[in-house]
Short mmCIF file of C-alpha atoms in Angstrom, two decimals:
data_model
loop_
_atom_site.label_atom_id
_atom_site.label_comp_id
_atom_site.label_asym_id
_atom_site.label_seq_id
_atom_site.Cartn_x
_atom_site.Cartn_y
_atom_site.Cartn_z
CA GLU A 4 217.25 -10.21 186.56
CA THR A 5 217.58 -9.75 182.37
CA GLY A 6 218.40 -6.26 180.73
CA VAL A 7 216.53 -5.36 178.03
CA THR A 8 217.41 -7.40 174.92
CA GLN A 9 216.43 -5.90 170.49
CA SER A 10 216.75 -7.74 167.77
CA PRO A 11 218.65 -7.52 165.46
CA THR A 12 221.64 -5.19 165.99
CA HIS A 13 222.40 -3.62 162.39
CA LEU A 14 219.35 -4.00 159.24
CA ILE A 15 219.73 -2.44 156.13
CA LYS A 16 216.72 -1.81 154.08
CA THR A 17 215.58 -0.36 151.28
CA ARG A 18 213.26 2.40 150.30
CA GLY A 19 209.59 1.75 150.12
CA GLN A 20 210.06 -1.55 152.16
CA GLN A 21 209.03 -2.49 155.29
CA VAL A 22 211.05 -3.13 158.59
CA THR A 23 210.09 -5.09 162.08
CA LEU A 24 212.24 -4.44 164.71
CA ARG A 25 211.92 -6.45 168.05
CA CYS A 26 212.53 -5.44 172.13
CA SER A 27 212.43 -7.91 174.73
CA SER A 28 211.51 -6.01 178.02
CA GLN A 29 213.50 -6.15 181.24
CA SER A 30 212.22 -8.89 184.07
CA GLY A 31 208.92 -7.28 186.01
CA HIS A 32 208.36 -4.35 183.48
CA ASN A 33 205.63 -4.05 182.44
CA THR A 34 205.41 -0.89 179.76
CA VAL A 35 207.74 -0.65 176.50
CA SER A 36 209.11 2.73 175.02
CA TRP A 37 211.02 3.77 171.48
CA TYR A 38 212.25 6.21 170.64
CA GLN A 39 214.34 6.59 167.15
CA GLN A 40 217.93 8.63 167.37
CA ALA A 41 219.26 10.37 164.17
CA LEU A 42 223.22 10.59 164.05
CA GLY A 43 223.99 13.84 166.28
CA GLN A 44 220.36 13.65 168.35
CA GLY A 45 219.08 13.06 170.87
CA PRO A 46 216.24 10.34 170.59
CA GLN A 47 212.54 11.46 170.38
CA PHE A 48 210.15 9.00 170.97
CA ILE A 49 207.71 7.45 168.72
CA PHE A 50 205.71 5.30 171.01
CA GLN A 51 204.78 3.58 174.01
CA TYR A 52 203.26 0.83 175.16
CA TYR A 53 201.34 -0.23 178.34
CA ARG A 54 199.92 -3.41 178.98
CA GLU A 55 199.74 -4.26 175.46
CA GLU A 56 197.86 -1.06 174.37
CA GLU A 57 199.47 2.24 173.09
CA ASN A 58 199.85 4.41 175.31
CA GLY A 59 201.31 7.19 174.10
CA ARG A 60 202.71 8.50 171.06
CA GLY A 61 204.67 11.50 169.44
CA ASN A 62 205.40 13.08 166.32
CA PHE A 63 205.11 10.45 164.25
CA PRO A 64 203.34 8.73 160.77
CA PRO A 65 201.13 6.25 160.93
CA ARG A 66 202.97 4.34 158.99
CA PHE A 67 205.06 3.49 162.47
CA SER A 68 203.30 1.15 164.24
CA GLY A 69 203.61 -1.58 167.16
CA LEU A 70 203.05 -4.23 169.42
CA GLN A 71 203.18 -5.97 172.55
CA PHE A 72 202.76 -9.40 173.66
CA PRO A 73 201.17 -10.88 177.04
CA ASN A 74 205.05 -11.78 177.72
CA TYR A 75 205.59 -7.29 177.66
CA SER A 76 208.06 -8.12 174.56
CA SER A 77 207.06 -5.54 172.00
CA GLU A 78 207.82 -4.88 168.06
CA LEU A 79 208.35 -1.87 165.85
CA ASN A 80 206.84 -1.55 162.29
CA VAL A 81 207.79 1.40 160.16
CA ASN A 82 206.14 0.37 156.50
CA ALA A 83 207.20 2.58 153.39
CA LEU A 84 210.59 3.35 154.92
CA GLU A 85 211.62 6.70 153.74
CA LEU A 86 216.22 7.70 153.80
CA ASP A 87 215.04 9.91 156.65
CA ASP A 88 214.10 6.86 158.69
CA SER A 89 218.21 6.06 158.29
CA ALA A 90 218.52 5.87 162.45
CA LEU A 91 218.96 3.91 165.82
CA TYR A 92 215.87 2.72 167.61
CA LEU A 93 215.98 2.80 170.73
CA CYS A 94 213.46 0.75 172.72
CA ALA A 95 212.92 0.83 176.34
CA SER A 96 211.33 -1.09 179.55
CA SER A 97 210.00 0.23 182.88
CA SER A 98 208.58 -1.06 186.12
CA PRO A 99 204.72 -1.21 187.03
CA GLY A 100 202.73 1.24 188.05
CA ARG A 101 202.78 5.08 188.03
CA SER A 102 205.60 6.08 190.30
CA SER A 103 207.76 9.11 190.47
CA THR A 104 210.70 7.10 190.44
CA ASP A 105 210.40 4.63 187.51
CA THR A 106 212.93 4.64 185.29
CA GLN A 107 213.40 3.44 182.02
CA TYR A 108 215.91 0.83 180.91
CA PHE A 109 217.31 1.49 177.35
CA GLY A 110 218.37 -0.99 175.33
CA PRO A 111 221.63 -1.13 172.98
CA GLY A 112 219.11 -0.34 170.20
CA THR A 113 219.12 -1.60 166.41
CA ARG A 114 221.24 0.56 164.14
CA LEU A 115 218.50 0.85 161.00
CA THR A 116 219.65 1.89 157.71
CA VAL A 117 217.87 2.39 154.03
CA LEU A 118 219.25 2.68 150.75
CA ALA B 11 204.93 21.70 174.10
CA GLN B 12 207.81 20.37 175.84
CA ARG B 13 211.93 21.26 174.56
CA VAL B 14 214.59 20.71 175.84
CA THR B 15 218.26 22.58 174.87
CA GLN B 16 221.91 21.98 175.40
CA PRO B 17 223.32 24.62 173.99
CA GLU B 18 226.99 23.07 173.81
CA LYS B 19 227.41 19.76 171.17
CA LEU B 20 231.58 19.35 172.42
CA LEU B 21 233.73 19.65 175.66
CA SER B 22 236.63 19.70 176.79
CA VAL B 23 238.03 19.86 180.35
CA PHE B 24 240.97 18.47 181.98
CA LYS B 25 241.12 15.84 184.30
CA GLY B 26 240.74 17.83 187.96
CA ALA B 27 239.40 20.96 186.76
CA PRO B 28 234.99 21.91 187.50
CA VAL B 29 232.37 20.43 184.71
CA GLU B 30 229.58 22.09 183.95
CA LEU B 31 227.39 20.71 180.88
CA LYS B 32 224.20 22.88 180.70
CA CYS B 33 220.51 22.18 180.15
CA ASN B 34 217.59 24.02 179.71
CA TYR B 35 214.40 23.57 179.27
CA SER B 36 210.77 24.48 178.43
CA TYR B 37 207.49 23.45 180.19
CA SER B 38 204.07 24.52 181.64
CA GLY B 39 204.46 21.96 184.17
CA SER B 40 206.01 21.26 186.60
CA PRO B 41 208.75 19.29 185.47
CA GLU B 42 210.39 15.52 185.76
CA LEU B 43 213.96 16.21 184.95
CA PHE B 44 216.67 13.35 184.33
CA TRP B 45 220.70 13.81 182.42
CA TYR B 46 221.29 9.67 180.88
CA VAL B 47 224.93 8.74 180.06
CA GLN B 48 226.04 7.06 177.58
CA TYR B 49 229.65 5.15 177.36
CA SER B 50 231.55 4.50 175.12
CA ARG B 51 230.38 1.70 173.34
CA GLN B 52 227.34 1.28 176.16
CA ARG B 53 223.78 1.69 176.36
CA LEU B 54 222.16 4.86 177.18
CA GLN B 55 221.52 4.62 180.64
CA LEU B 56 220.78 6.86 183.53
CA LEU B 57 222.83 8.81 185.52
CA LEU B 58 220.44 11.05 187.55
CA ARG B 59 216.91 12.23 188.84
CA HIS B 60 215.93 15.62 189.61
CA ILE B 61 213.93 14.06 191.79
CA SER B 62 215.79 12.22 194.27
CA ARG B 63 218.39 15.31 194.96
CA GLU B 64 221.23 12.24 194.49
CA SER B 65 224.79 12.55 193.71
CA ILE B 66 226.15 10.22 191.23
CA LYS B 67 229.75 9.61 190.59
CA GLY B 68 231.02 13.23 191.76
CA PHE B 69 227.69 14.61 189.39
CA THR B 70 225.20 17.19 191.30
CA ALA B 71 221.98 18.76 189.78
CA ASP B 72 219.91 21.70 190.58
CA LEU B 73 216.68 22.35 188.97
CA ASN B 74 216.15 25.83 188.55
CA LYS B 75 213.06 26.58 187.25
CA GLY B 76 213.25 30.23 186.90
CA GLU B 77 215.17 29.52 185.25
CA THR B 78 214.13 27.02 183.73
CA SER B 79 217.65 25.19 184.16
CA PHE B 80 218.90 21.57 185.56
CA HIS B 81 222.88 22.08 185.06
CA LEU B 82 224.81 19.29 185.16
CA LYS B 83 227.79 19.55 187.70
CA LYS B 84 231.07 18.08 188.74
CA PRO B 85 233.56 19.49 190.73
CA PHE B 86 236.50 17.40 189.77
CA ALA B 87 236.18 15.08 186.85
CA GLN B 88 237.60 12.42 186.20
CA GLU B 89 238.86 10.66 182.47
CA GLU B 90 236.00 7.57 182.79
CA ASP B 91 233.51 10.34 182.71
CA SER B 92 234.08 10.94 179.15
CA ALA B 93 231.05 10.12 177.60
CA MET B 94 227.67 11.70 175.83
CA TYR B 95 225.30 12.99 178.24
CA TYR B 96 221.66 13.79 177.67
CA CYS B 97 219.39 16.08 179.64
CA ALA B 98 215.29 14.74 179.58
CA LEU B 99 212.23 15.86 180.53
CA ARG B 100 209.64 13.50 181.15
CA SER B 101 205.59 14.87 180.51
CA GLY B 102 202.15 13.69 179.36
CA SER B 103 200.19 10.66 179.73
CA ALA B 104 203.07 7.84 178.78
CA ARG B 105 206.18 9.73 181.26
CA GLN B 106 207.63 9.54 178.24
CA LEU B 107 211.22 11.44 177.41
CA THR B 108 211.79 14.57 175.71
CA PHE B 109 216.00 14.50 175.20
CA GLY B 110 218.12 17.30 174.63
CA SER B 111 220.40 16.96 171.99
CA GLY B 112 223.23 16.07 173.30
CA THR B 113 226.78 16.92 174.88
CA GLN B 114 229.85 15.18 174.83
CA LEU B 115 232.68 15.61 177.29
CA THR B 116 235.83 15.12 177.07
CA VAL B 117 238.33 14.79 180.05
CA LEU B 118 241.74 14.96 178.57
CA PRO B 119 244.63 13.71 180.78
#
């Protein structure tokens, strides 16, 4: 069983640029959730994709957008980067269905630095 | 809106001592609560969930709806328990997790 993978590991961008982060879900999982973790804070929910459609969104502006592909991998896109976007971005995948016991499995994260 | 509070950013105990990591939540519905752990240089991973009523690595957590708490406990801490611990509440149509800010546990020899 392959775990959740994310790329790149680290990324440095400047204000105003755009960035794309990638996530491959664990084998058999069709749901991907994205979280932002600022330094010293817990992860904060950005949005979730289920079967290629957005299935819920946290309190993030529209410049945060995403995609999910037929193989259930996902991208997080951030436009017009701001300094406060500097954070660790985590991707989590979970099992199909709506079982009360489904678990989110996290990737190692992508560290984004905005200068 | 839901909220998870972990009042202690740092907690140090000696090996063999009991440890309790506090977690309080605010949520209008029926809560689903979890503890996640992140060991040094490892990814975030599930430790336990209240619905399973399980003990993992000697840790237990009991949901107290009256006090809106889900404290994590272990009677005898080990050095390998040193890690960052996050309490999380699952809610919403996406069943997303709302995390607390975490408690860094250090178990001293």
